[in-house]
Amino acid sequence: DIQMTQSPSSLSASVGDRVTITCRASQSISYWLAWYQQKPGKAPKLLIYKASNLESGVPSRFSGSGSGTEFTLTISSLQPDDFATYYCQKYDNYPVTFGQGTRLEIK
Amino acid sequence: EVQLVESGGGLVQPGGSLRLSCAASGFTFSNYWMTWVRQAPGKGLEWVANIKQDGSEIHYVDSVKGRFTISRDNAKNSLFLQMNSLRAEDTAFYYCARYLNSGPEDYWGQGTLVTVSS
């Protein structure tokens, strides 16, 4: 099975900072990667699909890039609402798997 | 507005069974694959199973194969997860989610908690 590894596992940053989270696949998944944001006690929210496509309604400060085995989620200017846990997900074939998550905390 | 509402969670003893339901509204349920994803308390997300629009294709994560059964009733806009031979490691919030035609899951319910403990 293809493994998804996110880095870092946790990150402290300030409002206004530019933040990048990385997700690596153990084998190529082409562009079949999604990013989700999850806040405590809430369901995950889709941010990015097909590696770089912004889901409708998601602020443009979020962007995704990459293909093959290495992907990034970038938040261009952190807002207070962005402090949450972020997960990547590969969905090229089965089994679908998620990265272990990156917890983004306020510095 | 798309809504997914899970129900059926609760406390069950190891080896027991539970049936989860997900009521869908706000979209044409029969047009979409549907998925179950779980999350142990304080842990990450784990994809569990999904089912094609007409139920003709189903996939499971290895850890639940032979114990869990996903099904749907398009007439009632409902998704189900029958969970048998439950283990402590099945303890989690279970989310149902709508799967886009080429993925991924775009709308999620708020989850229902399953606790397996004696």
CSV table of C-alpha atoms in Angstrom, one decimal, chain A residues 2-7 21-37 44-53 55 65-73 85-102, chain B residues 34-38 44-50 95-100 102-108:
chain,number,residue,atom,x,y,z
A,2,ILE,CA,1.1,3.6,-0.7
A,3,GLN,CA,2.0,5.5,2.5
A,4,MET,CA,1.4,9.2,2.9
A,5,THR,CA,3.8,11.1,5.1
A,6,GLN,CA,3.2,14.7,6.1
A,7,SER,CA,5.7,17.1,7.5
A,21,ILE,CA,3.0,21.8,4.7
A,22,THR,CA,4.5,18.9,2.7
A,23,CYS,CA,3.0,15.5,1.9
A,24,ARG,CA,5.0,12.8,0.4
A,25,ALA,CA,3.7,9.6,-1.2
A,26,SER,CA,5.8,6.4,-1.1
A,27,GLN,CA,4.9,5.8,-4.8
A,28,SER,CA,3.6,8.1,-7.6
A,29,ILE,CA,0.0,9.1,-7.3
A,30,SER,CA,0.0,11.5,-10.2
A,31,TYR,CA,-2.2,14.4,-9.1
A,32,TRP,CA,-4.7,12.4,-7.1
A,33,LEU,CA,-4.2,14.3,-3.9
A,34,ALA,CA,-6.6,16.3,-1.6
A,35,TRP,CA,-6.1,18.5,1.4
A,36,TYR,CA,-8.5,18.8,4.3
A,37,GLN,CA,-8.7,21.2,7.2
A,44,PRO,CA,-13.0,17.6,7.9
A,45,LYS,CA,-13.4,20.3,5.2
A,46,LEU,CA,-12.2,19.9,1.7
A,47,LEU,CA,-9.7,22.6,0.7
A,48,ILE,CA,-7.9,21.3,-2.4
A,49,TYR,CA,-8.5,18.5,-4.8
A,50,LYS,CA,-6.4,17.1,-7.7
A,51,ALA,CA,-3.3,18.5,-6.0
A,52,SER,CA,-3.9,22.2,-7.0
A,53,ASN,CA,-7.6,22.8,-7.5
A,55,GLU,CA,-12.6,23.9,-3.7
A,65,SER,CA,1.0,22.2,-5.8
A,66,GLY,CA,2.9,19.1,-6.7
A,67,SER,CA,2.5,15.8,-8.6
A,68,GLY,CA,3.9,12.3,-8.5
A,69,THR,CA,5.2,11.9,-4.9
A,70,GLU,CA,5.7,15.3,-3.5
A,71,PHE,CA,2.9,17.8,-2.7
A,72,THR,CA,2.6,21.0,-0.8
A,73,LEU,CA,-0.2,23.0,0.8
A,85,THR,CA,-5.1,20.3,11.7
A,86,TYR,CA,-4.5,19.6,8.0
A,87,TYR,CA,-4.6,16.2,6.3
A,88,CYS,CA,-3.5,15.1,2.9
A,89,GLN,CA,-5.3,12.2,1.2
A,90,LYS,CA,-4.4,10.2,-1.8
A,91,TYR,CA,-7.3,8.8,-3.8
A,92,ASP,CA,-5.7,7.4,-7.0
A,93,ASN,CA,-6.8,3.9,-6.2
A,94,TYR,CA,-7.6,1.7,-3.2
A,95,PRO,CA,-6.9,1.8,-0.4
A,96,VAL,CA,-7.5,5.5,0.0
A,97,THR,CA,-5.2,6.8,2.7
A,98,PHE,CA,-4.6,9.9,4.7
A,99,GLY,CA,-1.4,11.5,6.0
A,100,GLN,CA,-1.0,11.6,9.7
A,101,GLY,CA,-1.9,15.2,10.0
A,102,THR,CA,-0.2,18.5,10.6
B,34,MET,CA,-20.6,7.4,-0.7
B,35,THR,CA,-17.9,6.8,1.8
B,36,TRP,CA,-17.4,6.0,5.5
B,37,VAL,CA,-14.3,7.4,7.2
B,38,ARG,CA,-13.4,7.0,10.9
B,44,GLY,CA,-5.9,10.8,12.4
B,45,LEU,CA,-8.4,9.9,9.7
B,46,GLU,CA,-8.9,6.4,8.4
B,47,TRP,CA,-10.9,5.6,5.2
B,48,VAL,CA,-13.1,2.7,5.9
B,49,ALA,CA,-15.3,1.8,2.9
B,50,ASN,CA,-17.1,3.2,-0.1
B,95,TYR,CA,-18.2,10.0,9.3
B,96,CYS,CA,-20.2,9.5,6.2
B,97,ALA,CA,-19.1,11.5,3.2
B,98,ARG,CA,-20.1,12.2,-0.3
B,99,TYR,CA,-17.6,11.1,-2.9
B,100,LEU,CA,-17.2,13.2,-6.1
B,102,SER,CA,-13.5,11.4,-9.6
B,103,GLY,CA,-13.0,12.0,-5.9
B,104,PRO,CA,-12.3,13.1,-3.3
B,105,GLU,CA,-15.0,13.3,-0.5
B,106,ASP,CA,-16.4,16.8,-0.6
B,107,TYR,CA,-19.2,16.9,2.0
B,108,TRP,CA,-19.0,15.2,5.4
